[in-house]
mmCIF file of C-alpha atoms in Angstrom:
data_model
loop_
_atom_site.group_PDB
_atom_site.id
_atom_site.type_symbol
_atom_site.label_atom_id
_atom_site.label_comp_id
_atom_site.label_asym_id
_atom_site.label_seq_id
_atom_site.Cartn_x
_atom_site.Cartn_y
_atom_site.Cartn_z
ATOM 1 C CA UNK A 8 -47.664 -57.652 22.113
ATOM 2 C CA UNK A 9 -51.374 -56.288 22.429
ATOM 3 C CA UNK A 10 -53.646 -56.318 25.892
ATOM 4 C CA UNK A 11 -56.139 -58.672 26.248
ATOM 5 C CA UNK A 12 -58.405 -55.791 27.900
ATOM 6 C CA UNK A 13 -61.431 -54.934 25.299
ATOM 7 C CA UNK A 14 -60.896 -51.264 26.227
ATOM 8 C CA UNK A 15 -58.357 -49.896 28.141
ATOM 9 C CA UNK A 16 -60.212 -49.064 31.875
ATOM 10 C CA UNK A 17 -57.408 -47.174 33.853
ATOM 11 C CA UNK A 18 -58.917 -47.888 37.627
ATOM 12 C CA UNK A 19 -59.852 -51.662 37.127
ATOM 13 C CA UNK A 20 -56.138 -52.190 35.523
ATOM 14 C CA UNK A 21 -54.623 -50.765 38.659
ATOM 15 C CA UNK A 22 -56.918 -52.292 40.782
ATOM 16 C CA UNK A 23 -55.652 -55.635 39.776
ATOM 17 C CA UNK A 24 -52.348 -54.518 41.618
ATOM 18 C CA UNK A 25 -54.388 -54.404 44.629
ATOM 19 C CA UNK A 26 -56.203 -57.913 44.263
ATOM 20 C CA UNK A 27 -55.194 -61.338 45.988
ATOM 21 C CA UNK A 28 -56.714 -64.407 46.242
ATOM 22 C CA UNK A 29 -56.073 -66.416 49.697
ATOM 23 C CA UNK A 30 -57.821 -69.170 51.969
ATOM 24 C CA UNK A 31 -58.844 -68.891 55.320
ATOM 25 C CA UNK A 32 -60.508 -71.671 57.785
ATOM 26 C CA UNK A 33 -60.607 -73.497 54.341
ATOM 27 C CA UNK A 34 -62.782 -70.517 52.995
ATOM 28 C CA UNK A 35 -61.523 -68.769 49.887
ATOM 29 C CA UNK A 36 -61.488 -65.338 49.459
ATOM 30 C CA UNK A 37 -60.140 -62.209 47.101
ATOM 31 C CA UNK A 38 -59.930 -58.711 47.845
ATOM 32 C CA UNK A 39 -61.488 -56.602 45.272
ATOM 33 C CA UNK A 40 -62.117 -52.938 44.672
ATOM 34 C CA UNK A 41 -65.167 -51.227 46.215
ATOM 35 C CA UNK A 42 -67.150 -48.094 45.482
ATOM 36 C CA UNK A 43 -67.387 -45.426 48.035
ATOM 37 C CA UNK A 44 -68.084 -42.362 46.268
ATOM 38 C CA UNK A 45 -67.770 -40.361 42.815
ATOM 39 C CA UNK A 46 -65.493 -37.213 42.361
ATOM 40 C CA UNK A 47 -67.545 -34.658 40.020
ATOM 41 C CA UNK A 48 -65.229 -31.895 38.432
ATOM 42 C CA UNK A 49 -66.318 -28.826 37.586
ATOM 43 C CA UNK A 50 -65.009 -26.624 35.037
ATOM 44 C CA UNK A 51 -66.654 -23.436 36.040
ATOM 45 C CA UNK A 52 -66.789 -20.447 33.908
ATOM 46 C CA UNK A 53 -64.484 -18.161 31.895
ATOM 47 C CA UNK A 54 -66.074 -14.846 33.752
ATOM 48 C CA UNK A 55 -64.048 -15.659 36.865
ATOM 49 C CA UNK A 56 -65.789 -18.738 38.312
ATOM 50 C CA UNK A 57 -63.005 -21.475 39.170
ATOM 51 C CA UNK A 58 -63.169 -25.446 38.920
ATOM 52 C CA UNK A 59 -64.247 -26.727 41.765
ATOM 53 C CA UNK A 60 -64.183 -30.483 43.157
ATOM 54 C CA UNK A 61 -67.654 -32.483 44.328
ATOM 55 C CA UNK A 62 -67.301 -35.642 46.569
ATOM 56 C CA UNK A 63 -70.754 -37.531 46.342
ATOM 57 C CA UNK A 64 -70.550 -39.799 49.777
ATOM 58 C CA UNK A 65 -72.176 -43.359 48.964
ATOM 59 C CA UNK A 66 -72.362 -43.927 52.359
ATOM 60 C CA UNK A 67 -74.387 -40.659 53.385
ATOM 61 C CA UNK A 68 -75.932 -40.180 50.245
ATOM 62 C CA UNK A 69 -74.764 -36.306 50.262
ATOM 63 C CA UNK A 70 -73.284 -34.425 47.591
ATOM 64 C CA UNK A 71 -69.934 -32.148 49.542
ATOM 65 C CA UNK A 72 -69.461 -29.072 46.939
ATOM 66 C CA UNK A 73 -66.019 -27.267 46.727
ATOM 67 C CA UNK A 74 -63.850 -30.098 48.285
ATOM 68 C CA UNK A 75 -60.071 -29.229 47.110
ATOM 69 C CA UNK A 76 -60.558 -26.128 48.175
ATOM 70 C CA UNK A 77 -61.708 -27.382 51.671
ATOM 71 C CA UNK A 78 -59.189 -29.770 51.820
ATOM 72 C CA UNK A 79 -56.007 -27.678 50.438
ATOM 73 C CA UNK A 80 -57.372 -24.000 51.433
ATOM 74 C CA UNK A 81 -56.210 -22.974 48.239
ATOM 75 C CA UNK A 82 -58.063 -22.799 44.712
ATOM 76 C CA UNK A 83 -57.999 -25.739 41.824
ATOM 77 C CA UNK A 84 -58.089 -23.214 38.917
ATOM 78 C CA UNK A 85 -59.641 -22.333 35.874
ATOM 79 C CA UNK A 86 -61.091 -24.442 33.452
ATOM 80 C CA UNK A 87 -60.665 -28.365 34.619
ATOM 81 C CA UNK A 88 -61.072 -30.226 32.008
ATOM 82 C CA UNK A 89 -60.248 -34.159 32.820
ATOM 83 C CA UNK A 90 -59.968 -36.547 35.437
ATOM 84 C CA UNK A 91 -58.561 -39.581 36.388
ATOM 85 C CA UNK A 92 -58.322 -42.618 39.451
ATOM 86 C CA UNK A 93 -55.207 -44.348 39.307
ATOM 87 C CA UNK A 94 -54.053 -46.503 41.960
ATOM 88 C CA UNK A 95 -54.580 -44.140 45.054
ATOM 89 C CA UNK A 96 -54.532 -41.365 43.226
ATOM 90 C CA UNK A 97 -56.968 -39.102 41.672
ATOM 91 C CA UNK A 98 -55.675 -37.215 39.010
ATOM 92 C CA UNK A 99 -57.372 -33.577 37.685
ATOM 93 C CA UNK A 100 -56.356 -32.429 34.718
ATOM 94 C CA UNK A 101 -56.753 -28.328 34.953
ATOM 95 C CA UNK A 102 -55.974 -26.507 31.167
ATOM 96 C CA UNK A 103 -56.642 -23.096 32.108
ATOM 97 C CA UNK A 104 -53.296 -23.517 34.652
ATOM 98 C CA UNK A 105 -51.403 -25.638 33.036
ATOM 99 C CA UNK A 106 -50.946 -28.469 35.573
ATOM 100 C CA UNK A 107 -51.999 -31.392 36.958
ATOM 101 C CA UNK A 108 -53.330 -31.924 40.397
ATOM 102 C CA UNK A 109 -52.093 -35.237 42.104
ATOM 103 C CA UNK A 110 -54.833 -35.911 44.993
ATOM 104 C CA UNK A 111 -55.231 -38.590 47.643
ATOM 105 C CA UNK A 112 -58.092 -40.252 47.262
ATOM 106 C CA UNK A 113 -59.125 -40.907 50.757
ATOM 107 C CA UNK A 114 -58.334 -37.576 51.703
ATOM 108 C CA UNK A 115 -58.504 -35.365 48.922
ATOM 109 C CA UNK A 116 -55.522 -33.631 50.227
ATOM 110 C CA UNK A 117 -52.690 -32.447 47.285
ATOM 111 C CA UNK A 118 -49.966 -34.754 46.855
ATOM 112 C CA UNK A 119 -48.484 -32.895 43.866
ATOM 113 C CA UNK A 120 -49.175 -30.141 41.560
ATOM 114 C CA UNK A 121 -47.773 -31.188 38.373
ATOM 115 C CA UNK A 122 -46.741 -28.220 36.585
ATOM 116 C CA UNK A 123 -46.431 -28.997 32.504
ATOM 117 C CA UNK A 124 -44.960 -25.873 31.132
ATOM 118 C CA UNK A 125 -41.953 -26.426 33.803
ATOM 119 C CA UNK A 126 -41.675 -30.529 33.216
ATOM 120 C CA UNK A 127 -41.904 -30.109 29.320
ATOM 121 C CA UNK A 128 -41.558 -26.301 27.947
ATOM 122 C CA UNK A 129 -43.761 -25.115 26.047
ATOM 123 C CA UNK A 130 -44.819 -28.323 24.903
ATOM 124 C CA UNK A 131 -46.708 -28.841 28.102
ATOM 125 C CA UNK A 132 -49.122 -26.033 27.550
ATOM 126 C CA UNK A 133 -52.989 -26.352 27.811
ATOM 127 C CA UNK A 134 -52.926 -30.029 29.133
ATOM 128 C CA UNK A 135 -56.364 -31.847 28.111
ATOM 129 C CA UNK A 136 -56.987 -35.253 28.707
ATOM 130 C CA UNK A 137 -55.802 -38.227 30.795
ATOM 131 C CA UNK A 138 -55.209 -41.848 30.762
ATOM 132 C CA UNK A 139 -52.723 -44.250 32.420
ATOM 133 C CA UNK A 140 -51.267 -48.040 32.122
ATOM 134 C CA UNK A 141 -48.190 -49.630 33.884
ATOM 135 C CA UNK A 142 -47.283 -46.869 36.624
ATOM 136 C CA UNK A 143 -47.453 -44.214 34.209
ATOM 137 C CA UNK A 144 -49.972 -41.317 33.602
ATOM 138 C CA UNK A 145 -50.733 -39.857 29.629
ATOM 139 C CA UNK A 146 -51.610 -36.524 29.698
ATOM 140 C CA UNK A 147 -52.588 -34.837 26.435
ATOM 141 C CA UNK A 148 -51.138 -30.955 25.644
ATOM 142 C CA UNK A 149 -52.318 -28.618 22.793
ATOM 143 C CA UNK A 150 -48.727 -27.638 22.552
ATOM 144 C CA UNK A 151 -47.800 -25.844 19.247
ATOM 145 C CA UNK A 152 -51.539 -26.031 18.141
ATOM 146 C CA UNK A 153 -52.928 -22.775 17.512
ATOM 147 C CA UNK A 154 -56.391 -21.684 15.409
ATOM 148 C CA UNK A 155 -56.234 -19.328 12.478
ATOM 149 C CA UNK A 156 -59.603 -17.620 12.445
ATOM 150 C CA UNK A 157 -59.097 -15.588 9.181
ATOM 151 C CA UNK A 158 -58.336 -19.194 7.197
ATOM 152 C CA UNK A 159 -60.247 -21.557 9.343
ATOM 153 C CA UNK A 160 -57.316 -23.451 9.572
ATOM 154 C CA UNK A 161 -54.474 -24.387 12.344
ATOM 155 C CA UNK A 162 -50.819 -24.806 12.764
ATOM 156 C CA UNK A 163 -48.413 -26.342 14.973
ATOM 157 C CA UNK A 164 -49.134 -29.777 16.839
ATOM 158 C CA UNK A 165 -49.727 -31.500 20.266
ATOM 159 C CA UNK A 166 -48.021 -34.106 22.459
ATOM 160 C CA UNK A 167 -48.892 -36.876 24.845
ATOM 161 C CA UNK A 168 -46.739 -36.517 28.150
ATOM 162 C CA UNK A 169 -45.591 -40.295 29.873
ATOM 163 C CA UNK A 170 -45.173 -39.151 33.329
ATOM 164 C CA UNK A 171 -44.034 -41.552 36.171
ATOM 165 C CA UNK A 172 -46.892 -41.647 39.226
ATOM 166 C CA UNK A 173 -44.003 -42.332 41.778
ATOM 167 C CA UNK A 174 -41.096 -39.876 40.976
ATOM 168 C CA UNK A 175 -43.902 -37.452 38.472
ATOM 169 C CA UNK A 176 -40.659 -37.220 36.664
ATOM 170 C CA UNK A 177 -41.064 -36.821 32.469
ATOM 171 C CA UNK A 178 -40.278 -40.172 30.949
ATOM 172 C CA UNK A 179 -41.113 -39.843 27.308
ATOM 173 C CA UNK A 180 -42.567 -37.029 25.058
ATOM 174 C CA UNK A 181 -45.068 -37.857 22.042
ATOM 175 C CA UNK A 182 -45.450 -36.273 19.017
ATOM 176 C CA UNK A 183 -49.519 -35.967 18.301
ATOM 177 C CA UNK A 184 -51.734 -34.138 15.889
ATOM 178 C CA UNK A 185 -53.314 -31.108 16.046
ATOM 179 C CA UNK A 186 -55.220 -30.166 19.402
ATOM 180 C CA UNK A 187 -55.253 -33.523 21.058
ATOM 181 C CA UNK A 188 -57.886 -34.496 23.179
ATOM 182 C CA UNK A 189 -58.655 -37.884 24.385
ATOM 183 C CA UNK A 190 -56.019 -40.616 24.487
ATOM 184 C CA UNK A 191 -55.921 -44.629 25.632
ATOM 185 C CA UNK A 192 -52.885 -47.105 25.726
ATOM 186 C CA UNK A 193 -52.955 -50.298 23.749
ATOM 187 C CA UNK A 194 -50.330 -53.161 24.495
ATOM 188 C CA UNK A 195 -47.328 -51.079 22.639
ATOM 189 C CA UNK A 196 -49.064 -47.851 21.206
ATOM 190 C CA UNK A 197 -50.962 -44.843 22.394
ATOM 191 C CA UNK A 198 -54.280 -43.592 19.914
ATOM 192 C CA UNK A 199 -54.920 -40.126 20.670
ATOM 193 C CA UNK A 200 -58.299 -37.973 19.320
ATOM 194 C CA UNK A 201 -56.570 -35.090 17.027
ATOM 195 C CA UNK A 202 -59.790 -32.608 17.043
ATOM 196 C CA UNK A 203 -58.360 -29.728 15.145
ATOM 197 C CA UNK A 204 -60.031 -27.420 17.278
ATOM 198 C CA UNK A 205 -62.804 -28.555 14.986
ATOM 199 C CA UNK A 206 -61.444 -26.725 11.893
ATOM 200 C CA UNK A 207 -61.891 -30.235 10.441
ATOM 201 C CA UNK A 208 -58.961 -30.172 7.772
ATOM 202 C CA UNK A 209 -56.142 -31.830 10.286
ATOM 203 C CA UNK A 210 -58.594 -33.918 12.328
ATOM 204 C CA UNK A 211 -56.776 -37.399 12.585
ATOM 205 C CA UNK A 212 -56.414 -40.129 15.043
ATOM 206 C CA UNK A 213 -52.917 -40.768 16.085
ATOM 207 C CA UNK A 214 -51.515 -44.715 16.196
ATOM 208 C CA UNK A 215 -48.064 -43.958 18.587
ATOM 209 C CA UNK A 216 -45.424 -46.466 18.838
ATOM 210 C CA UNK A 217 -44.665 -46.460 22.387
ATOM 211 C CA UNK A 218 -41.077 -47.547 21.609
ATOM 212 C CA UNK A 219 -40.037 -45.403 18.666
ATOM 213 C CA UNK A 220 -42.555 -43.074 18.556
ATOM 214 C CA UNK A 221 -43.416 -43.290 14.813
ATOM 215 C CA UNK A 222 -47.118 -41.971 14.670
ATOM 216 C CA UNK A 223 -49.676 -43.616 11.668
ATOM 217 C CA UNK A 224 -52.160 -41.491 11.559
ATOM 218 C CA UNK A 225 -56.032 -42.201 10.628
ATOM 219 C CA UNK A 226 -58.502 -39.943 8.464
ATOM 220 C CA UNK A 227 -61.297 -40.276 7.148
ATOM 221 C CA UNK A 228 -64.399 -37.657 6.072
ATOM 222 C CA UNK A 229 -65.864 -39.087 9.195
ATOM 223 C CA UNK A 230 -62.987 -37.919 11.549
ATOM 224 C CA UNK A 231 -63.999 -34.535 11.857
ATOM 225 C CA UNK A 232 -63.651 -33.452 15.689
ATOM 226 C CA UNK A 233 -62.765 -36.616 17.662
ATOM 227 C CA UNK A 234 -62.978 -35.980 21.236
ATOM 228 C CA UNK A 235 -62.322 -38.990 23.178
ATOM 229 C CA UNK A 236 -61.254 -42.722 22.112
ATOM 230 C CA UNK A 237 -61.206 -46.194 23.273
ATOM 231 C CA UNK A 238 -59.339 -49.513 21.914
ATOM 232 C CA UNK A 239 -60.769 -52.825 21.277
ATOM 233 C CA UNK A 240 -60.034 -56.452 20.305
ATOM 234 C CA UNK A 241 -62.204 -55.770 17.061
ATOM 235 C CA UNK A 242 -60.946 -51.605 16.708
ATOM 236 C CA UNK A 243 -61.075 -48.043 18.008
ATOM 237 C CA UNK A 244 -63.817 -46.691 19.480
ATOM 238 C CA UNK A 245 -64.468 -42.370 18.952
ATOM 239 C CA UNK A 246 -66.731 -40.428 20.221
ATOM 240 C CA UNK A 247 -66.775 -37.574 17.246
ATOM 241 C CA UNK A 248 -68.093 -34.401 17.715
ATOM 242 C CA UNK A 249 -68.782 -34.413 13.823
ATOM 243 C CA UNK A 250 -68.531 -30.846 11.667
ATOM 244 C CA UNK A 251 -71.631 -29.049 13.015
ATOM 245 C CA UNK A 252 -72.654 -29.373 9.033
ATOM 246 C CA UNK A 253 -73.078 -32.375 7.221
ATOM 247 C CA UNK A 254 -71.565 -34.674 9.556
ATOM 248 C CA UNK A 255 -73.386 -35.490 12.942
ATOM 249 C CA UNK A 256 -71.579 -36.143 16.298
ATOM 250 C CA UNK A 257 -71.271 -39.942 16.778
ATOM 251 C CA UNK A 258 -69.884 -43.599 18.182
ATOM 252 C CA UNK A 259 -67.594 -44.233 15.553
ATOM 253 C CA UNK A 260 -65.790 -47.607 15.037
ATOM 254 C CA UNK A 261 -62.299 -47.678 12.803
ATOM 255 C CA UNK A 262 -61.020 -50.802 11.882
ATOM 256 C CA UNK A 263 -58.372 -51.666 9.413
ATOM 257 C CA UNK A 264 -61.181 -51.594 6.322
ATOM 258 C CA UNK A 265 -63.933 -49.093 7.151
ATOM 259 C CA UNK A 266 -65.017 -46.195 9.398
ATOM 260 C CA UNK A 267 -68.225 -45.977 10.325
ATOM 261 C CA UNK A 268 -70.967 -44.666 12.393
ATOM 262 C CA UNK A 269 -72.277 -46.794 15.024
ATOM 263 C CA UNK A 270 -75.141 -44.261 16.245
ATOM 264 C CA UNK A 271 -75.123 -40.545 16.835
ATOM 265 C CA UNK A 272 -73.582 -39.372 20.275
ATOM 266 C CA UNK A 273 -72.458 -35.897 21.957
ATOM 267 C CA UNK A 274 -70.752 -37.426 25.328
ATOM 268 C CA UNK A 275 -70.020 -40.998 25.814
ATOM 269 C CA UNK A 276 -67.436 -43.058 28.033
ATOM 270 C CA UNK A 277 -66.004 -46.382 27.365
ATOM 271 C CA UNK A 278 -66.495 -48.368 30.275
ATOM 272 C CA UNK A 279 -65.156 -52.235 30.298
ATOM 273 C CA UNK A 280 -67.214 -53.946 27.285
ATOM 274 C CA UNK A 281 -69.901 -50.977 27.338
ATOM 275 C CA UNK A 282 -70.271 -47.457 26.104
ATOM 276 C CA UNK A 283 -72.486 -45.385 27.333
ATOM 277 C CA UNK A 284 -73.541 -42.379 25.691
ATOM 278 C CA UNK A 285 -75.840 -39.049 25.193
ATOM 279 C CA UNK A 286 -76.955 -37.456 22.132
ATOM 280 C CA UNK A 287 -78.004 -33.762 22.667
ATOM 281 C CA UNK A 288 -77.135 -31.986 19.655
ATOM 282 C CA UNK A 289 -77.120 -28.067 19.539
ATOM 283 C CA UNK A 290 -80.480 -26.615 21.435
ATOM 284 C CA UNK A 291 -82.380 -29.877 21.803
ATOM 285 C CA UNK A 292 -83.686 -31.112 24.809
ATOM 286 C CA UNK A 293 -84.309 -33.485 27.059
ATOM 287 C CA UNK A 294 -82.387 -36.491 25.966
ATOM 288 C CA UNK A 295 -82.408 -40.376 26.391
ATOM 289 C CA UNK A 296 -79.495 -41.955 27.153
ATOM 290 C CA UNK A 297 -77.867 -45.209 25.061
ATOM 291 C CA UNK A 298 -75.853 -47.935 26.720
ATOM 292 C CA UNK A 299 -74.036 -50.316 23.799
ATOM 293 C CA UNK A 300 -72.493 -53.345 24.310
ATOM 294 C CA UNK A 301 -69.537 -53.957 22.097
ATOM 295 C CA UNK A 302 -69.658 -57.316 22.193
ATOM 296 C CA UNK A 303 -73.340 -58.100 21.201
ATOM 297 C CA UNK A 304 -74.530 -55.258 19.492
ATOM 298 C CA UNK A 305 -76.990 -54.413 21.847
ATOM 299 C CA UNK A 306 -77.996 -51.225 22.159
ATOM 300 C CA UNK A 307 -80.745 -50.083 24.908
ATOM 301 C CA UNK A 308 -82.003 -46.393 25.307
ATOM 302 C CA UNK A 309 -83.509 -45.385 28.555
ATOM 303 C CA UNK A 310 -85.803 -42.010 29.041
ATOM 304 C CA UNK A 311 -83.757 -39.270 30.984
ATOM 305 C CA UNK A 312 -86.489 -38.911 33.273
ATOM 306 C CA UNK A 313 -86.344 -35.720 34.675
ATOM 307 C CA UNK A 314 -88.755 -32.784 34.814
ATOM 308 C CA UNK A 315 -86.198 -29.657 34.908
ATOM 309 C CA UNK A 316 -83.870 -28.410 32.466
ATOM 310 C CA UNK A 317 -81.560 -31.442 30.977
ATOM 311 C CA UNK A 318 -78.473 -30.841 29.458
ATOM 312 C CA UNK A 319 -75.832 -33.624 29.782
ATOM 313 C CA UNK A 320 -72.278 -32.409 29.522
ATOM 314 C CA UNK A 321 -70.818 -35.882 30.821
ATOM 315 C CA UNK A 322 -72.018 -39.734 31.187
ATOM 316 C CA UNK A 323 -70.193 -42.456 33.295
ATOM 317 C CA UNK A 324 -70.811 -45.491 34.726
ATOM 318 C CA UNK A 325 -69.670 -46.988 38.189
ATOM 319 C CA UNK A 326 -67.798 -50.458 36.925
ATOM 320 C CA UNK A 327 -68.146 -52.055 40.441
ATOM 321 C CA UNK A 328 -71.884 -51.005 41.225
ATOM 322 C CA UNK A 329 -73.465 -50.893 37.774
ATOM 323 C CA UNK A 330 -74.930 -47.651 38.213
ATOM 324 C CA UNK A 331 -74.746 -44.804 35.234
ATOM 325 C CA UNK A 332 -74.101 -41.112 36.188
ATOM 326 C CA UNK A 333 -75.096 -38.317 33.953
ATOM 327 C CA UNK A 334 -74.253 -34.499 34.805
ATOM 328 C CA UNK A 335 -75.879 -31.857 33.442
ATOM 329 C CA UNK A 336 -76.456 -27.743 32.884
ATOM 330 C CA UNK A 337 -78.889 -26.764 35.985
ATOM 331 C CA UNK A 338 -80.476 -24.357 34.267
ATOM 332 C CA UNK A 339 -82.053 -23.265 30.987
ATOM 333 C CA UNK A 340 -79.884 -21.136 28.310
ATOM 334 C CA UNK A 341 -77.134 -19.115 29.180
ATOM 335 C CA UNK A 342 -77.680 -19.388 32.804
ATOM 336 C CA UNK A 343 -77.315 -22.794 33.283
ATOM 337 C CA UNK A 344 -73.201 -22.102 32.144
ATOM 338 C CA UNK A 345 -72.498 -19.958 35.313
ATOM 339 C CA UNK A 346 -74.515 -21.583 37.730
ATOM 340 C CA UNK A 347 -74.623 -24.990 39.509
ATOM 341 C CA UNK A 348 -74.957 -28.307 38.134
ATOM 342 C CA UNK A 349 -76.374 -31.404 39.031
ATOM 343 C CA UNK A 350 -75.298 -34.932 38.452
ATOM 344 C CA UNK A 351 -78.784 -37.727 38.450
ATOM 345 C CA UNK A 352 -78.133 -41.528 39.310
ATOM 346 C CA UNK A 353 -79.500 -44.040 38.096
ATOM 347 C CA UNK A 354 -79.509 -48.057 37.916
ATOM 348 C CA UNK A 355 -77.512 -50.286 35.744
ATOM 349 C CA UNK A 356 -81.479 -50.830 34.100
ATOM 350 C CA UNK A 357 -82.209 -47.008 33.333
ATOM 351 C CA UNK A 358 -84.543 -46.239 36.931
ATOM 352 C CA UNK A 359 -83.605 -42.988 38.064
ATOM 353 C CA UNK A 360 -82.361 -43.164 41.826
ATOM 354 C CA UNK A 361 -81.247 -39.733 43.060
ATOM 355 C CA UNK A 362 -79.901 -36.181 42.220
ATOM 356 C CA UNK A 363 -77.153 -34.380 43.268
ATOM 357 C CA UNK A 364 -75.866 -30.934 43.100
ATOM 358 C CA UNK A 365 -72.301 -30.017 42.211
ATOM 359 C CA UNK A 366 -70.178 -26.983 41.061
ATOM 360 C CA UNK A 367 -70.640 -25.305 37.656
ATOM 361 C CA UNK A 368 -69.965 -27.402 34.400
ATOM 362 C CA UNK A 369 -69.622 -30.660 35.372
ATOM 363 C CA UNK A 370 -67.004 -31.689 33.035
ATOM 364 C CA UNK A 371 -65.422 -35.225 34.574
ATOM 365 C CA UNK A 372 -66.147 -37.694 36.986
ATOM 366 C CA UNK A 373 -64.348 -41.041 38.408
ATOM 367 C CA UNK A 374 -65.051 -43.023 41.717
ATOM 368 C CA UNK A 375 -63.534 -43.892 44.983
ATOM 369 C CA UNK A 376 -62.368 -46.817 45.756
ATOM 370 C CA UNK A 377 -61.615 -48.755 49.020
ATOM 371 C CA UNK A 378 -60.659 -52.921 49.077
ATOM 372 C CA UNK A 379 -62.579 -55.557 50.839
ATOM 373 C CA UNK A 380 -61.763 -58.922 51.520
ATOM 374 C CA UNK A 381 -64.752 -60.804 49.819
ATOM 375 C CA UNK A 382 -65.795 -64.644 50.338
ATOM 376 C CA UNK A 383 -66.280 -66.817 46.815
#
C-alpha cells in the first residue's frame, strides 16, 4: 500500500523509468540520470515586472536570463510561483495566469500551456504548487479560498488537480483546505499544506485518499501557515511559516502522537533523506544555512558566506551532484523586490563555489537532466 521512498522526490522517481542495467564485453553497466543545468524561476514583481525563466549551463558555467521568453517569443506571466522536472518535462506553475507551462527540457521550447480555469472551472483558479507520481502531475489551486480582512478570517476551500502528463487531460479533482500550498503523494494518499492565507484559524494539513477522496485532516496550535510538505517512513515533514506572533516558522514533524518542532526554518526543500533549510525571519540578515538528515538526526549549519546583501527566498539541492543552491534578494530593502536576483552554489560540505545572476524573485528551481551509460 505505502512507497518505500523516505520522501517523495518527483525527478529521481521518474528517472527510474529511464534506468537499465545491461552487460557489455562482460562489463556491466546502468544508465543513470545526469546533471546539466538548474532552471531558476522568477516571480518578478506585482508593478508590472513578469516571471521570467534562468538556465544556469553546468557545462559553461553561465547563468542565460529570460529563457522562455527567448525560446517561445512570447511572455511566461505574472507571478510564477512553482516548478517542477518530471520525466522530460519541466513544469512552471504561473498563479498570476492561471496555467501551467509544459516545457521541454532540452529545449525549453512550450509543449503545452495548461490552462486551469478552462480544464477545471473555477476550481482551477490561482494554481500554487506542484508535485507528481505515476504519469500524473498535482497541481494545487486556491479555488473557493478567499481572505476576509474585516474578520481575519477566510471562506471557501482549495483543490489538488491529477492531471495526465501525456493527454494533460483532468483525471481526478481533490477536495483540500483552505489556500493550499505545497502537496506530495504517498503510496495511496496526497498531504497537502492548508496555509489559510496565514489567518491561522483553518490552517490544516490534508491526508487525501487517492481512491475515494475522503480527506483527514491534521491541526494542531503548531500548524499555523504550512507552506510546503514532505512524507516519510517515520511521518510528515512541514516547513511552517508559523503565526508571525508566538509561533516561529519551522521544520515540523507530525506523526500519529505528537507535532513538534524540529528547528526553526523560513525556506526548506525535502530532498531524498535530507532537508535543507534557511531561517531568515522578518528583517534579519545574513543567514546560515541547515542541512538535516532524517535518518540520523544530524543536523550541520554552514556560514552563508557572502559579503552583499543576503536574503534567501529559496534553497535546493542537486540530488545527482551534491551541491546546495540558495537564491536570494540582490539588493537591500525594498529594492532588492524589483530588481535582479542571484542564486550562490555551493558544495555538498557548505564551501561556496560560484554566483549567478537571475531574474527578479527567485521563487523555484529544479535541474536538467540528460542519461549516461555508466560502468559499475
Amino acid at each position: 500500500m505505502m512507497k518505500k521512498y523516505l520522501l517523495s522526490f518527483a525527478v529521481l522517481a521518474s528517472a527510474m523509468l529511464f534506468t537499465a542495467c545491461e552487460k557489455d564485453n562482460g562489463k556491466s553497466y546502468v544508465t543513470l540520470p545526469v546533471s546539466k543545468g538548474a532552471f531558476v524561476i522568477c516571480g518578478g514583481h506585482s508593478s508590472g515586472i513578469g516571471s521570467s525563466l534562468t538556465y544556469i549551463d553546468y557545462s559553461s558555467g553561465n547563468a542565460a536570463q529570460n529563457q522562455f521568453k527567448a525560446v517561445n517569443h512570447r511572455e511566461l506571466g505574472m507571478t510564477a510561483n512553482d516548478a517542477l522536472v518530471y520525466g522530460e518535462k519541466l513544469y512552471i506553475v504561473v498563479s498570476g495566469e492561471n496555467t501551467v507551462e509544459v516545457l521541454d527540457t532540452k529545449t525549453m521550447r512550450s509543449i503545452k500551456q495548461i490552462k486551469m480555469v478552462d480544464l477545471m472551472g473555477e476550481k482551477g483558479h490561482s494554481p500554487r504548487c506542484i508535485t507528481a507520481d505515476g504519469g500524473m502531475i498535482y497541481v494545487s489551486t486556491y479555488g473557493s479560498s478567499e481572505p476576509d480582512w474585516n474578520t481575519n478570517t477566510t471562506s471557501g476551500n482549495g483543490y489538488v488537480a491529477a492531471i495526465d502528463t501525456l493527454t494533460f487531460s483532468l483525471k481526478t479533482t481533490y477536495v483540500a483546505g483552505s489556500f493550499p500550498e505545497g502537496v506530495a503523494v504517498y503510496g495511496d494518499y496526497l498531504v497537502v499544506a492548508n496555509s489559510d492565507y496565514s489567518m491561522g484559524s483553518k490552517a490544516s494539513i490534508s491526508v487525501i485518499d487517492v481512491a475515494t477522496g475522503k480527506d483527514e485532516p491534521i491541526t494542531d496550535a503548531l500548524i499555523t501557515n504550512p507552506q510546503k510538505v514532505a512524507v516519510a517512513a517515520d511521518g510528515i515533514y512541514v516547513l511552517d511559516w508559523g503565526n508571525y506572533a508566538d509561533v516561529a516558522g519551522g521544520v515540523r514533524k507530525i506523526t500519529k502522537s505528537s507535532v513538534r518542532t524540529l528547528f526553526d526554518a523560513t525556506f526548506a526543500s525535502f530532498i531524498g533523506t535530507t532537508i535543507f533549510a534557511c531561517n531568515v525571519p522578518w528583517g534579519s540578515t545574513p543567514s546560515d544555512f541547515i542541512v538535516y538528515n532524517i535518518q540520523s538526526g544530524n543536523k550541520n549549519v554552514y556560514p552563508a558566506g557572502v559579503n552583499r546583501y543576503f536574503y534567501p527566498l529559496l534553497i535546493k539541492a542537486d540530488p545527482t551532484t551534491g551541491h546546495i543552491f540558495i537564491a536570494s534578494l540582490g539588493e537591500e530593502g525594498s529594492a532588492g523586490y524589483k530588481s535582479n536576483g542571484y542564486v550562490i552554489e555551493y558544495t555538498a560540505t557548505g564551501e561556496k563555489l560560484k554566483e549567478y545572476e537571475c531574474g527578479v524573485y527567485p521563487i523555484a528551481m529544479d535541474f536538467s537532466y540528460a542519461y549516461e551509460r555508466v560502468e559499475y
